[in-house]
Short mmCIF file of C-alpha atoms and ligand atoms in Angstrom, two decimals:
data_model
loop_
_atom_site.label_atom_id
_atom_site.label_comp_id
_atom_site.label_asym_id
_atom_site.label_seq_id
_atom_site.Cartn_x
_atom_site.Cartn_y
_atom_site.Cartn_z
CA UNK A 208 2.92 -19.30 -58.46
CA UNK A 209 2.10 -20.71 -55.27
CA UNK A 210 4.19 -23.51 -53.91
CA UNK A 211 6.69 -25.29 -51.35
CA UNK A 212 9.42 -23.00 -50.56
CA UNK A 213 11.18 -25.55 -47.49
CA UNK A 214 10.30 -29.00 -46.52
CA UNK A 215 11.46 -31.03 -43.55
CA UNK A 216 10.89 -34.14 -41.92
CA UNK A 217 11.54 -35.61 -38.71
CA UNK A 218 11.52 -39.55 -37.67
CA UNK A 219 12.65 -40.71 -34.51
CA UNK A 220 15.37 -42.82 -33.49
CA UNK A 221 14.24 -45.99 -31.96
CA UNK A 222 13.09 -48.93 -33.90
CA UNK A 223 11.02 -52.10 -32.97
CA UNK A 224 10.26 -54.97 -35.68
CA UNK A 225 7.00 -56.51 -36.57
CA UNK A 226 8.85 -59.70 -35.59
CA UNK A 227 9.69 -58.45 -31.64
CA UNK A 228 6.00 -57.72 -31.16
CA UNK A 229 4.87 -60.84 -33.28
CA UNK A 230 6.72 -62.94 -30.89
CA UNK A 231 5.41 -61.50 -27.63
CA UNK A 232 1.59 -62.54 -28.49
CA UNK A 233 2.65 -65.60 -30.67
CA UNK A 234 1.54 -64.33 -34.07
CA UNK A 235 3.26 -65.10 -37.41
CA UNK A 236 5.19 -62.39 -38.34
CA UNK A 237 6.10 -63.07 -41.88
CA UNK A 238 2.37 -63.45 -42.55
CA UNK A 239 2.15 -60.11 -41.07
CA UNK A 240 5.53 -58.61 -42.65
CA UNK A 241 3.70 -60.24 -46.00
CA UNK A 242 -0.07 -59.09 -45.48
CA UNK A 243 0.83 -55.20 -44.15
CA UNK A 244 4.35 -54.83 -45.85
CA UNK A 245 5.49 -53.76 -43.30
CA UNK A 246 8.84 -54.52 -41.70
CA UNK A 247 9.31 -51.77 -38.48
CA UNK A 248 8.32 -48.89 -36.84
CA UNK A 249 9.77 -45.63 -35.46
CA UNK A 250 9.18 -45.59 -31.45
CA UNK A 251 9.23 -41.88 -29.88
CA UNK A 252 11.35 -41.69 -27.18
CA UNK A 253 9.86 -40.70 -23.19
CA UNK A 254 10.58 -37.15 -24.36
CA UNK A 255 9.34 -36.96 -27.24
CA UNK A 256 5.62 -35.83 -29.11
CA UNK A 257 3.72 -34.42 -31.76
CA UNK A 258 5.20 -31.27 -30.51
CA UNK A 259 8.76 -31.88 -30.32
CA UNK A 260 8.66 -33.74 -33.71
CA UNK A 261 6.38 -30.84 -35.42
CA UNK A 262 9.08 -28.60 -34.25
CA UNK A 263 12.14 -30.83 -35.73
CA UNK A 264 9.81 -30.58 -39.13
CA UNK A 265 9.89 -26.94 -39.27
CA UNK A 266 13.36 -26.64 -38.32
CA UNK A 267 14.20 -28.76 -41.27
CA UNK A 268 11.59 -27.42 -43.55
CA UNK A 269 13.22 -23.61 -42.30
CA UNK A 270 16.60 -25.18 -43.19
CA UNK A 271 15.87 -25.50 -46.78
CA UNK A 272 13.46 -22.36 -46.90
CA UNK A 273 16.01 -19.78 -45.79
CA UNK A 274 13.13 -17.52 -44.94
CA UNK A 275 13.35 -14.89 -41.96
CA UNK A 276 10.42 -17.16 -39.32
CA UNK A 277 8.99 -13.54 -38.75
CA UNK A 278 7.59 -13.68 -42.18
CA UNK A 279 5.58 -16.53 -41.50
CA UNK A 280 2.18 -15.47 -41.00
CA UNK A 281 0.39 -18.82 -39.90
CA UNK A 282 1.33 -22.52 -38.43
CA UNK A 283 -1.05 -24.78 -38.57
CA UNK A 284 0.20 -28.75 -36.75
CA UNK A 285 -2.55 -31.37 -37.92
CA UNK A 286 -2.04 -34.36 -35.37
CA UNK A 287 -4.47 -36.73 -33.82
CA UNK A 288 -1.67 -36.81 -30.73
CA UNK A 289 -1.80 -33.46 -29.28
CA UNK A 290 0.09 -33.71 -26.27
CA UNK A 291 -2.53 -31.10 -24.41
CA UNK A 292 -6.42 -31.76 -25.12
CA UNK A 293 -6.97 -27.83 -24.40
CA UNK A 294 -4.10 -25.47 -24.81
CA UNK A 295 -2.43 -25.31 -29.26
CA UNK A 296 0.50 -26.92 -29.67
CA UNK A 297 1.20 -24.32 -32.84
CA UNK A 298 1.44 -21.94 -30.70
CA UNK A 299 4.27 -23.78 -29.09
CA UNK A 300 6.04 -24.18 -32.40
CA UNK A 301 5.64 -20.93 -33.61
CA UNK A 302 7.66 -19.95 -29.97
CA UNK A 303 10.15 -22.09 -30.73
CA UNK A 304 11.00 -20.94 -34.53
CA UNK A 305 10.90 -17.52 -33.77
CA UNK A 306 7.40 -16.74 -35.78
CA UNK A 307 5.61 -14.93 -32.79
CA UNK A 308 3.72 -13.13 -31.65
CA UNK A 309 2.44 -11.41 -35.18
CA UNK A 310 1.37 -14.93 -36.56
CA UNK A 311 -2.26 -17.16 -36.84
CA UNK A 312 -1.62 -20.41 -35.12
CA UNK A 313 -3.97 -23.24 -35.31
CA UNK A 314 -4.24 -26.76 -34.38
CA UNK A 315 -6.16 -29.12 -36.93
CA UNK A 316 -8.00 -32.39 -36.42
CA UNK A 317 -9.19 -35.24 -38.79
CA UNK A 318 -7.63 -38.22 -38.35
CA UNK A 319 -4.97 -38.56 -40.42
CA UNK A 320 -5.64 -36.50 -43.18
CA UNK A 321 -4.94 -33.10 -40.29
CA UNK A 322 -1.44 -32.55 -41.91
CA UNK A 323 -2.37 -32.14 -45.40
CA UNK A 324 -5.07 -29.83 -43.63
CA UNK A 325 -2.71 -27.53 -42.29
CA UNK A 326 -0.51 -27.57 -45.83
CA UNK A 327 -4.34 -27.27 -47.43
CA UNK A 328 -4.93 -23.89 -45.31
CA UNK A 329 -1.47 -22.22 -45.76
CA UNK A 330 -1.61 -22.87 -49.37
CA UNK A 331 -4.78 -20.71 -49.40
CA UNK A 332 -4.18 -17.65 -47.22
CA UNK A 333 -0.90 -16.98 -49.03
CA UNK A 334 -2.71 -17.71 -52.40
CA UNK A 335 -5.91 -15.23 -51.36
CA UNK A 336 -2.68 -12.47 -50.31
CA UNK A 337 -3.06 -12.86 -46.35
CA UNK A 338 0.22 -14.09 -45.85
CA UNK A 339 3.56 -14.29 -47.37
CA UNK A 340 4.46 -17.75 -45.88
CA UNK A 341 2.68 -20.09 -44.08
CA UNK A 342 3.97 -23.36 -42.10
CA UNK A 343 2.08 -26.41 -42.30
CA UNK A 344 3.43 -29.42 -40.30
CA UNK A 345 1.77 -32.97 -39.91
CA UNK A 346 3.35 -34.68 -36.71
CA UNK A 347 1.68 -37.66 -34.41
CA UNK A 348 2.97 -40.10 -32.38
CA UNK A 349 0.01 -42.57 -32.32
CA UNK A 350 -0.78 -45.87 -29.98
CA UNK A 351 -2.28 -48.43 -31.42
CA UNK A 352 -3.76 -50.71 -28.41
CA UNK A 353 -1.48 -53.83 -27.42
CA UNK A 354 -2.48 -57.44 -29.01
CA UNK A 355 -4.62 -55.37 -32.01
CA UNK A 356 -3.46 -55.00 -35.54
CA UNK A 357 -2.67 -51.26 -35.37
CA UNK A 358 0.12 -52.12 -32.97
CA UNK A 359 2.22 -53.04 -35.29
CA UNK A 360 1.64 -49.98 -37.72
CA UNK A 361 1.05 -47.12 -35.03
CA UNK A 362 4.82 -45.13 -35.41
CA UNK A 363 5.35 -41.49 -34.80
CA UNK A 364 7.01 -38.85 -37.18
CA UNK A 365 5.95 -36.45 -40.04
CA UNK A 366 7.05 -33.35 -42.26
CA UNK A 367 6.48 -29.86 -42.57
CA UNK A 368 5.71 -27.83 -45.63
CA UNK A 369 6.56 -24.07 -45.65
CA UNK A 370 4.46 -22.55 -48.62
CA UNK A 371 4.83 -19.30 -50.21
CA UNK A 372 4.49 -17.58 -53.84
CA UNK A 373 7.99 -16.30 -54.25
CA UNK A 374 11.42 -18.84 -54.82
CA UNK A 375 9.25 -21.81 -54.78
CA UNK A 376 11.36 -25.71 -55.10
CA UNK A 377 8.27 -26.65 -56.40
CA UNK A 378 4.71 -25.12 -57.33
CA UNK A 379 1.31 -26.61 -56.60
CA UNK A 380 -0.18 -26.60 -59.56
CA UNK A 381 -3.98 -28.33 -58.54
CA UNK A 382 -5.85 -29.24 -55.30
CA UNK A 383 -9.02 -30.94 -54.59
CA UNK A 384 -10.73 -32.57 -51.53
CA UNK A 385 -13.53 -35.52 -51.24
CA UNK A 386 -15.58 -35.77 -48.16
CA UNK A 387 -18.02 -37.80 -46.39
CA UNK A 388 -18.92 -38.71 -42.94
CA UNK A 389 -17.88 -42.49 -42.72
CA UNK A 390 -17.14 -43.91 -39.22
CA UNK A 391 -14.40 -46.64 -40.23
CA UNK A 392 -12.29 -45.11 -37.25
CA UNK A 393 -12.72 -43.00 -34.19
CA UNK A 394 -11.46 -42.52 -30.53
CA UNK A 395 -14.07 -41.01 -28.07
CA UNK A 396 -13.08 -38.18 -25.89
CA UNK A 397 -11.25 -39.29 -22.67
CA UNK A 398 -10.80 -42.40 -24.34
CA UNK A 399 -6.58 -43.61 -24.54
CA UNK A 400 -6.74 -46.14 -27.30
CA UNK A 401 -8.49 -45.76 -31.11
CA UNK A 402 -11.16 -47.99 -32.90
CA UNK A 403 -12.06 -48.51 -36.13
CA UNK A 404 -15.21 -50.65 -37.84
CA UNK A 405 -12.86 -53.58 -38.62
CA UNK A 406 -13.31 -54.49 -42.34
CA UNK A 407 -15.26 -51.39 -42.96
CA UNK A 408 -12.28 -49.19 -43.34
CA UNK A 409 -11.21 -50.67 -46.47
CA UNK A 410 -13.34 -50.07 -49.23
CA UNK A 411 -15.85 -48.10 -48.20
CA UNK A 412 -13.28 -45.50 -46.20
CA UNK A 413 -9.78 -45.64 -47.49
CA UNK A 414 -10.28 -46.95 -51.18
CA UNK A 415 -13.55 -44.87 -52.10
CA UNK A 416 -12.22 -41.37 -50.77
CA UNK A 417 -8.45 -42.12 -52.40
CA UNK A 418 -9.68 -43.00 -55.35
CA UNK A 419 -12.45 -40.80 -55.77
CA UNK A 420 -10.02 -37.30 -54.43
CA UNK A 421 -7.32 -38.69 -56.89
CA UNK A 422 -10.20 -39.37 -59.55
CA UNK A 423 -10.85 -36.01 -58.85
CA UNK A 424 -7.80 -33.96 -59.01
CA UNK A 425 -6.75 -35.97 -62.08
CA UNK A 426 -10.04 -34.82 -63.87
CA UNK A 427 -9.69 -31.50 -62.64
CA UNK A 428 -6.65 -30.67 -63.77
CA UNK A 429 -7.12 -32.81 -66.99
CA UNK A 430 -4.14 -35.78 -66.21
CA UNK A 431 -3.54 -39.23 -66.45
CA UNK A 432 -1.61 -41.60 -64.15
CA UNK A 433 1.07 -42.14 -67.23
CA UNK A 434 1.55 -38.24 -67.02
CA UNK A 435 3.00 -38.39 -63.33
CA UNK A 436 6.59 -38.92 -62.32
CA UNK A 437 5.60 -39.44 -58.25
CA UNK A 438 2.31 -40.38 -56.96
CA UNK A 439 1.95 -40.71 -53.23
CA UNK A 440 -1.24 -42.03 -51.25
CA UNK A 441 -1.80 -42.16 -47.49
CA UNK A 442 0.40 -45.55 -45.86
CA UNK A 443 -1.76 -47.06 -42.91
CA UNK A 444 0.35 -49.84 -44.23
CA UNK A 445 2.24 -50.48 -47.11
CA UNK A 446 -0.38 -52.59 -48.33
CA UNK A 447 -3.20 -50.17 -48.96
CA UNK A 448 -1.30 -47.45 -51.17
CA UNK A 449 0.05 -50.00 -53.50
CA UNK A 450 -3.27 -51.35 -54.33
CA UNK A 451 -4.94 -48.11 -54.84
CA UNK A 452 -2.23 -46.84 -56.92
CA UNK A 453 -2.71 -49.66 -58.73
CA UNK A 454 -6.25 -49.36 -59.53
CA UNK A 455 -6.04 -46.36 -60.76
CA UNK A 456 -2.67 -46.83 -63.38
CA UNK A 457 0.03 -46.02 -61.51
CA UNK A 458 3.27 -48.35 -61.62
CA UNK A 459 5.55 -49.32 -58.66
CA UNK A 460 8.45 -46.90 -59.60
CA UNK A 461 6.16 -43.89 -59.43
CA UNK A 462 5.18 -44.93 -56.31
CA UNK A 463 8.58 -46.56 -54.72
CA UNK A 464 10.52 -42.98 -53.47
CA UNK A 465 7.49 -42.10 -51.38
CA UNK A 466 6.81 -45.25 -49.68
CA UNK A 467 8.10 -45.24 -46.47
CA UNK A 468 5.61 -47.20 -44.51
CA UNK A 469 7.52 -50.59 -44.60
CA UNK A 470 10.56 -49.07 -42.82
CA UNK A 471 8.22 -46.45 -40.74
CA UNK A 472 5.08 -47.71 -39.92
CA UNK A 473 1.58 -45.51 -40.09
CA UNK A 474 2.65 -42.13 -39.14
CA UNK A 475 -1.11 -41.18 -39.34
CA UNK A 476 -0.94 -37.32 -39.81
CA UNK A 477 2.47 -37.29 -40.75
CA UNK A 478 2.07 -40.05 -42.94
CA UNK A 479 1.29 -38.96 -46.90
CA UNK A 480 3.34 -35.19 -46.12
CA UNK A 481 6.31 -37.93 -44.92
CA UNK A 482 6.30 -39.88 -48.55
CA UNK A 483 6.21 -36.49 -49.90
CA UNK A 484 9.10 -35.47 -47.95
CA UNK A 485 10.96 -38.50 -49.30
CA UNK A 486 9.75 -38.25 -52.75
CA UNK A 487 10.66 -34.46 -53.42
CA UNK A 488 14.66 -35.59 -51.38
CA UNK A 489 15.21 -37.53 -54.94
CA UNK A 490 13.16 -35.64 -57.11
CA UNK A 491 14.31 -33.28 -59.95
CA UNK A 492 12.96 -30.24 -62.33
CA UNK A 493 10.32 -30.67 -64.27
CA UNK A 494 8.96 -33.59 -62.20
CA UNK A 495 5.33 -33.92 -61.49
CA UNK A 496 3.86 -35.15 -58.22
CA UNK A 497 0.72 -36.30 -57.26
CA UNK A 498 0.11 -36.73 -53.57
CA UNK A 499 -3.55 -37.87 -51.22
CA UNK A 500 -3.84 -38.04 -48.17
CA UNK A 501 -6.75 -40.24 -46.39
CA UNK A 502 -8.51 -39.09 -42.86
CA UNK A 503 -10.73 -41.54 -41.50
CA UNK A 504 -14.12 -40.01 -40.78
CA UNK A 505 -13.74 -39.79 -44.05
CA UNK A 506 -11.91 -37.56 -46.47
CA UNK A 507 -8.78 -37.38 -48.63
CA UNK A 508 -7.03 -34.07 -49.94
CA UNK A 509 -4.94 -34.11 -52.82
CA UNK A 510 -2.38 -31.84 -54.84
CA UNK A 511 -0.94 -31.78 -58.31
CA UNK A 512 3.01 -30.53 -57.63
CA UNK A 513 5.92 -29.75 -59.96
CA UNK A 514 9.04 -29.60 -58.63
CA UNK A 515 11.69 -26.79 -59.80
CA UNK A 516 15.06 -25.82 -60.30
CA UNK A 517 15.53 -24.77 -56.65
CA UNK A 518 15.38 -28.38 -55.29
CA UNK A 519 19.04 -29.10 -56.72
CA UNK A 520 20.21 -26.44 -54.55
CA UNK A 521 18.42 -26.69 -51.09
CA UNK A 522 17.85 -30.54 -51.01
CA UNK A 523 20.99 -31.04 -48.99
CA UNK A 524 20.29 -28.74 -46.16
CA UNK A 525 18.70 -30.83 -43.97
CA UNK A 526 18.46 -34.73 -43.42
CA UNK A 527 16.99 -36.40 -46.06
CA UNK A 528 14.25 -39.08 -45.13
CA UNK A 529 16.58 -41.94 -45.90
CA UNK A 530 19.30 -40.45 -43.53
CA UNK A 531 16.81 -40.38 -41.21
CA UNK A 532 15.76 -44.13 -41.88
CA UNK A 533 19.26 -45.02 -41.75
CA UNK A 534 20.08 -43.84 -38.13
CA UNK A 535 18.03 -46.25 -36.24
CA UNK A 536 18.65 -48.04 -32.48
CA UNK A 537 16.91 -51.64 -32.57
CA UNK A 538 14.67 -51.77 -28.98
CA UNK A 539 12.78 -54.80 -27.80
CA UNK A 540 9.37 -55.12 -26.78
CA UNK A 541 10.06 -54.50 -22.96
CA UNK A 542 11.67 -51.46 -23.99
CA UNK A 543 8.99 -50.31 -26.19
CA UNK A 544 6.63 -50.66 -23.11
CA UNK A 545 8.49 -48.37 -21.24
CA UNK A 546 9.38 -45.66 -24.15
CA UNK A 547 5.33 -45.81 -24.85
CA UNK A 548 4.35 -45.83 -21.13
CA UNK A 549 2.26 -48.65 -21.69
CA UNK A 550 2.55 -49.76 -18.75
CA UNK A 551 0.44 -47.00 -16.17
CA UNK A 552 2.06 -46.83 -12.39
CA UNK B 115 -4.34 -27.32 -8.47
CA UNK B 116 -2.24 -24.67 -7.56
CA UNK B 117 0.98 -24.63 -9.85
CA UNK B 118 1.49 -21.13 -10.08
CA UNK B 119 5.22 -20.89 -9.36
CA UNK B 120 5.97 -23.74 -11.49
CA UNK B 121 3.87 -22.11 -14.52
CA UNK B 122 5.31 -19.17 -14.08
CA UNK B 123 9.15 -20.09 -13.85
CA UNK B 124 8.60 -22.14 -16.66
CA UNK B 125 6.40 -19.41 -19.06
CA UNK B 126 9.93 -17.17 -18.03
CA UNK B 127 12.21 -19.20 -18.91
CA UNK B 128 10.60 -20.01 -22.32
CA UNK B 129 12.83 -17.43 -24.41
CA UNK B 130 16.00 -19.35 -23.58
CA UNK B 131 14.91 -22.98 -23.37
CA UNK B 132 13.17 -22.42 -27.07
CA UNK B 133 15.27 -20.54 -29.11
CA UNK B 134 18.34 -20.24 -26.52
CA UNK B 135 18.30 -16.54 -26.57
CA UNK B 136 21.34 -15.39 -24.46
CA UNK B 137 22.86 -11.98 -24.29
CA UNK B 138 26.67 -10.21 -24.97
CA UNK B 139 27.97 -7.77 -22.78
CA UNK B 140 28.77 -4.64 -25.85
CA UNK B 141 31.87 -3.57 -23.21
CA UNK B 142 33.94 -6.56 -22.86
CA UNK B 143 32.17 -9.10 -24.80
CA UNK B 144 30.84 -11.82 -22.21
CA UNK B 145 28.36 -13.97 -23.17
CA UNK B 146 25.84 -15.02 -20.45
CA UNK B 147 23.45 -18.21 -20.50
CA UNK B 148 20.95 -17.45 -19.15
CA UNK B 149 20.73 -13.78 -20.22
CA UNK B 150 21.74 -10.97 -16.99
CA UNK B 151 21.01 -7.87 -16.10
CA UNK B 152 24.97 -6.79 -14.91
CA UNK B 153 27.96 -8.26 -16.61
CA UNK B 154 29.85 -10.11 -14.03
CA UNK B 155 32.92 -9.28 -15.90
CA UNK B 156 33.05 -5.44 -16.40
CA UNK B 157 29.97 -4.52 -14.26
CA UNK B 158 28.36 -3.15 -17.52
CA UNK B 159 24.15 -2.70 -17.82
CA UNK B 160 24.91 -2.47 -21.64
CA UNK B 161 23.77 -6.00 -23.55
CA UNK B 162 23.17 -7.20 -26.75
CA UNK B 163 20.77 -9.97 -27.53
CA UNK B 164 22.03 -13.10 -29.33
CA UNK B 165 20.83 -16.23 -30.09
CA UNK B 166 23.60 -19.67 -29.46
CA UNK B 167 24.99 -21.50 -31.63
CA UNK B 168 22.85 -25.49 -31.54
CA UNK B 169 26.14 -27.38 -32.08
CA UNK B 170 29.32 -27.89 -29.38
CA UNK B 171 31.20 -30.90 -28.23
CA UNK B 172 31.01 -32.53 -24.89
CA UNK B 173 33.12 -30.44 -22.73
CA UNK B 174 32.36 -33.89 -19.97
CA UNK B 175 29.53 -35.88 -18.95
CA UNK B 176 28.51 -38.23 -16.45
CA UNK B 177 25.52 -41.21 -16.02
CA UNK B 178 22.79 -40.61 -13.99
CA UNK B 179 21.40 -44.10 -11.94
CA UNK B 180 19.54 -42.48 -9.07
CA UNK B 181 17.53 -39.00 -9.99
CA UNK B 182 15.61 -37.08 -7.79
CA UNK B 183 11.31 -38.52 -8.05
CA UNK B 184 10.70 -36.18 -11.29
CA UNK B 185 12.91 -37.88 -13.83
CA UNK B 186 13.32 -41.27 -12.28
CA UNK B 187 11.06 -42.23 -16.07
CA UNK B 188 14.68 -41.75 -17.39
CA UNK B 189 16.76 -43.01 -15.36
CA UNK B 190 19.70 -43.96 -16.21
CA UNK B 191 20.60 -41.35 -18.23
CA UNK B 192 23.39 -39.24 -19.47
CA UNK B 193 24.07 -35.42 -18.74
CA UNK B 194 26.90 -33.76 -19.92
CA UNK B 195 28.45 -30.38 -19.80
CA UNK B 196 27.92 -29.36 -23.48
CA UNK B 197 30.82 -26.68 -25.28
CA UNK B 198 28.52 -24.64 -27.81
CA UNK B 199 30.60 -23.50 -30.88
CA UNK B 200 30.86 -19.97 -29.27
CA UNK B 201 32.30 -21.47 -26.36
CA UNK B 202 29.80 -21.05 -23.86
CA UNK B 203 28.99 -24.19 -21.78
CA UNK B 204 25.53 -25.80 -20.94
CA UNK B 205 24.23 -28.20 -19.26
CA UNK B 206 22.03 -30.42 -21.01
CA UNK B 207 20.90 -34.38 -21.08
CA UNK B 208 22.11 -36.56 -23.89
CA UNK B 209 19.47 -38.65 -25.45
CA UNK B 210 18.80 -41.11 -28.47
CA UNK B 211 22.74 -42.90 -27.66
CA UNK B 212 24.28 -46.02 -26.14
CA UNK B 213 26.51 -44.95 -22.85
CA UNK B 214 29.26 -46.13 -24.80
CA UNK B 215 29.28 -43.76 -27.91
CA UNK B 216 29.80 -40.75 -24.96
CA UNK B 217 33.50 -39.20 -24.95
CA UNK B 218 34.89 -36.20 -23.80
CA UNK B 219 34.94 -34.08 -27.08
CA UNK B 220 31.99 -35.67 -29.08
CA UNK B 221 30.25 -33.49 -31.39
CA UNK B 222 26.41 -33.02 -30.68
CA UNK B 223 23.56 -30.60 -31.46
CA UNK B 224 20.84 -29.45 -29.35
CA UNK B 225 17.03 -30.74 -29.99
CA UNK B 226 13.73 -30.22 -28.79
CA UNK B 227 12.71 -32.49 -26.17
CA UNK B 228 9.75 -32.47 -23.03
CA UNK B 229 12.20 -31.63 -19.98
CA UNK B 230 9.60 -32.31 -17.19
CA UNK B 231 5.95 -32.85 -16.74
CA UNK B 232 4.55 -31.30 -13.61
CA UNK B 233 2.36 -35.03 -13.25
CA UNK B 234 -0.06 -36.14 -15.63
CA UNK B 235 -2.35 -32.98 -15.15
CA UNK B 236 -0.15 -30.24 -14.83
CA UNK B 237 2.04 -28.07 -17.54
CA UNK B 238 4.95 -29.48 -19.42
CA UNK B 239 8.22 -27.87 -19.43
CA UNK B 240 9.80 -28.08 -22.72
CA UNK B 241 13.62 -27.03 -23.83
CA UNK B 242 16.63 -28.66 -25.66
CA UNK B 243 18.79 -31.77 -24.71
CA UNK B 244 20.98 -33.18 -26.88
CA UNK B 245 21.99 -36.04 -29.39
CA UNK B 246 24.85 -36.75 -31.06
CA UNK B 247 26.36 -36.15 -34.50
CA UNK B 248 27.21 -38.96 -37.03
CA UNK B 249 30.31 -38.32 -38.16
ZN1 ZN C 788 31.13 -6.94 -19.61
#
């Protein structure tokens, strides 16, 4: 069956609070920390983007795949942070693994649903036969524009998904996507900083198209909430998931391991393949996952996975997302400035 | 723009900076970093490609205050002779640590980082630097 074979993730160092930005533009953080959960964010360093992290993903994910990279016949990044507007960043990270030149290499866009894009494609072309392995990474390492709500959330990282039919950790059992064209969030070309239609991406974005792609797959695949062990839903904060879990049955323990937006912020692209990351590092056999993904614009993609045997074994390979959460360097706002280049010479 | 010499010295030199492809001398064993055409050993044409080893130990290291115009965004910053596990010796920029945590001897692993940008317009070099291990 087809499935994960590797995963890997990939957060960056440097750490600022909600309550160092709070205090530059006099807001209260606790109400913040309280209406967002959410506590801090990973900062990329100068050197760092979607690039460099997408390539830390796959090194990871390659870790605990312990497949030869020639055999991978496609990597696909999704980021909304390419670091070039014109020239694939896949093909970068295919150079770097060792994958080329006999490989497909794209580079997908939609918001932050692009990451479980690429893992969306692979899973296909090695299903249809095309390919015996196929790399899907989420990465970004997004700005959200100084004094404005999404600067406290906007945080860079991701994971990477290597999927293939043969000594799968875990198989993908069910996928589904819902899709409309909703503009609760856009940036226009040229344009440095995002925008989004204020209240207008709750409901009508976020909730209807998680709801209604986990609705779906759930239906599809003939499940209920109570069936899950893990369920997983896009983290623009840690707010949002919760509630939509929520609504649709799922308890706080199911949803707990793959919450990492408190401690990382809104990884956008990265974001839902990131709590999936950290939900399969403590999952076991036997376990089912559910996991959607949200891309404003609008659309969510979701999978049904159960994990396997081979987890035990390979788990330990590379840095689990709490290792990764635990080796943090506190910076202050000044410092964030600089790491972020906010400030343009 | 022309950048031509800059794209194509960095294009060349992506098999080593990405996947630090190096290569053995098969008569006396040498390892060179970058890769050569004549072993500066034995004088032998006869190589073997190999790929390093990402982990070594700071062989020594020093703090960089005043760069040359092209990495003066990073400044100050650490660069250290680096001791791969083969023993061949680098030289690479230590990132993501506090001065203080750098000794002679600490164990670190190379990473994927943007090296230089050629401005906000042009190409961007990419290649490893490095960070150190938790022990
Ligand atoms: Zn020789």
């Amino acid at each position: 069956m087809v499935g994960i074979v590797g995963y890997g993730a990939y957060i960056p160092k440097y750490r600022i609070k909600v309550e160092e930005i709070a205090k530059i533009w006099g807001e209260d953080a606790e109400a913040l920390k309280e209406g967002l959960l959410l506590e801090e964010k990973t900062v990329p360093y100068l050197d760092q983007d979607s690039v460099t992290i997408g390539v830390e993903e796959a090194q990871n994910a390659l870790k605990r795949a312990l497949v030869n990279p020639e055999e991978i016949g496609a990597v696909y990044i999704g980021s909304e942070s390419p670091p070039y507007a014109v020239k694939p960043s896949s093909s970068i990270i295919a150079e770097v693994i060792g994958a080329i030149p006999e490989v497909h290499t794209a580079d997908y866009e939609f918001a932050c649903k692009a990451g479980s894009e690429a893992v969306f494609v692979c899973y296909g072309l090695v299903k249809a036969g095309l390919i015996k392995y196929g790399l899907g990474i989420g990465a970004d390492t997004s700005q959200g524009a100084p004094h404005e709500p999404l600067e406290y959330s906007a945080a860079a990282g991701g994971a990477a998904f290597i999927i293939g039919s043969e000594d799968t950790l875990a198989d993908i059992l069910e996928t589904y996507s819902y899709t409309t064209d909703t503009p609760d969030f856009w940036r226009r070309d040229g344009e440095f900083y995002p925008r989004h239609g204020g209240r207008f991406t709750g409901e009508p974005a976020y909730f209807k198209h998680v709801l209604g792609s986990a609705k779906g797959i759930m239906k599809k695949a003939g499940l209920k909430p109570t069936d899950f062990t893990y369920a997983i839903f896009h983290q623009p904060n840690g707010k949002f998931p919760l509630r939509a879990g929520k609504i649709l049955g799922f308890t706080m323990d199911q949803m707990r391991p793959g919450l990492v937006a408190p401690k990382v912020g809104n990884t956008y692209s990265g974001c839902s393949l990131l709590g999936l990351a950290a939900t399969l590092d403590v999952a076991h056999s036997g376990d089912l996952i559910l996991i959607t993904s949200f891309g404003s614009g609008a659309g969510s993609d979701s999978f049904i996975i159960k994990v396997k045997e081979k987890i035990e074994k390979v788990r330990h390979l590379a840095p689990t997302v709490k290792e990764m959460l635990e080796d943090k360097i506190y910076i202050d706002y000044g410092t964030y400035v600089r790491y972020r280049r906010m400030i343009k010479e | 723009m022309v950048t031509a010499v800059k794209v194509s010295k960095t294009w060349r030199e992506i098999p080593q900076r990405y996947r630090l492809e190096a290569n053995k001398c098969n008569n006396c064993g040498k390892i060179f970093f970058p890769p050569r055409l004549i072993c500066s050993n034995c004088k032998s044409r006869d190589f073997a490609p190999i790929k390093l080893p990402k982990e070594g130990k700071i062989y020594s290291f020093t703090i960089i205050r005043t760069p040359s115009s092209e990495f003066k965004d990073y400044s100050p910053f650490a660069i250290a002779i680096i001791e791969l596990d083969n023993g061949v010796k680098l030289m690479s920029q230590v990132v993501d640590c506090d001065f203080n945590d750098l000794e002679i001897g600490t164990r670190v692993k190379l990473v994927f980082r943007k090296i230089q940008e050629d401005g906000s317009s042009g190409i961007i070099a990419y290649g490893y630097k490095c960070v150190l291990v938790k022990s």
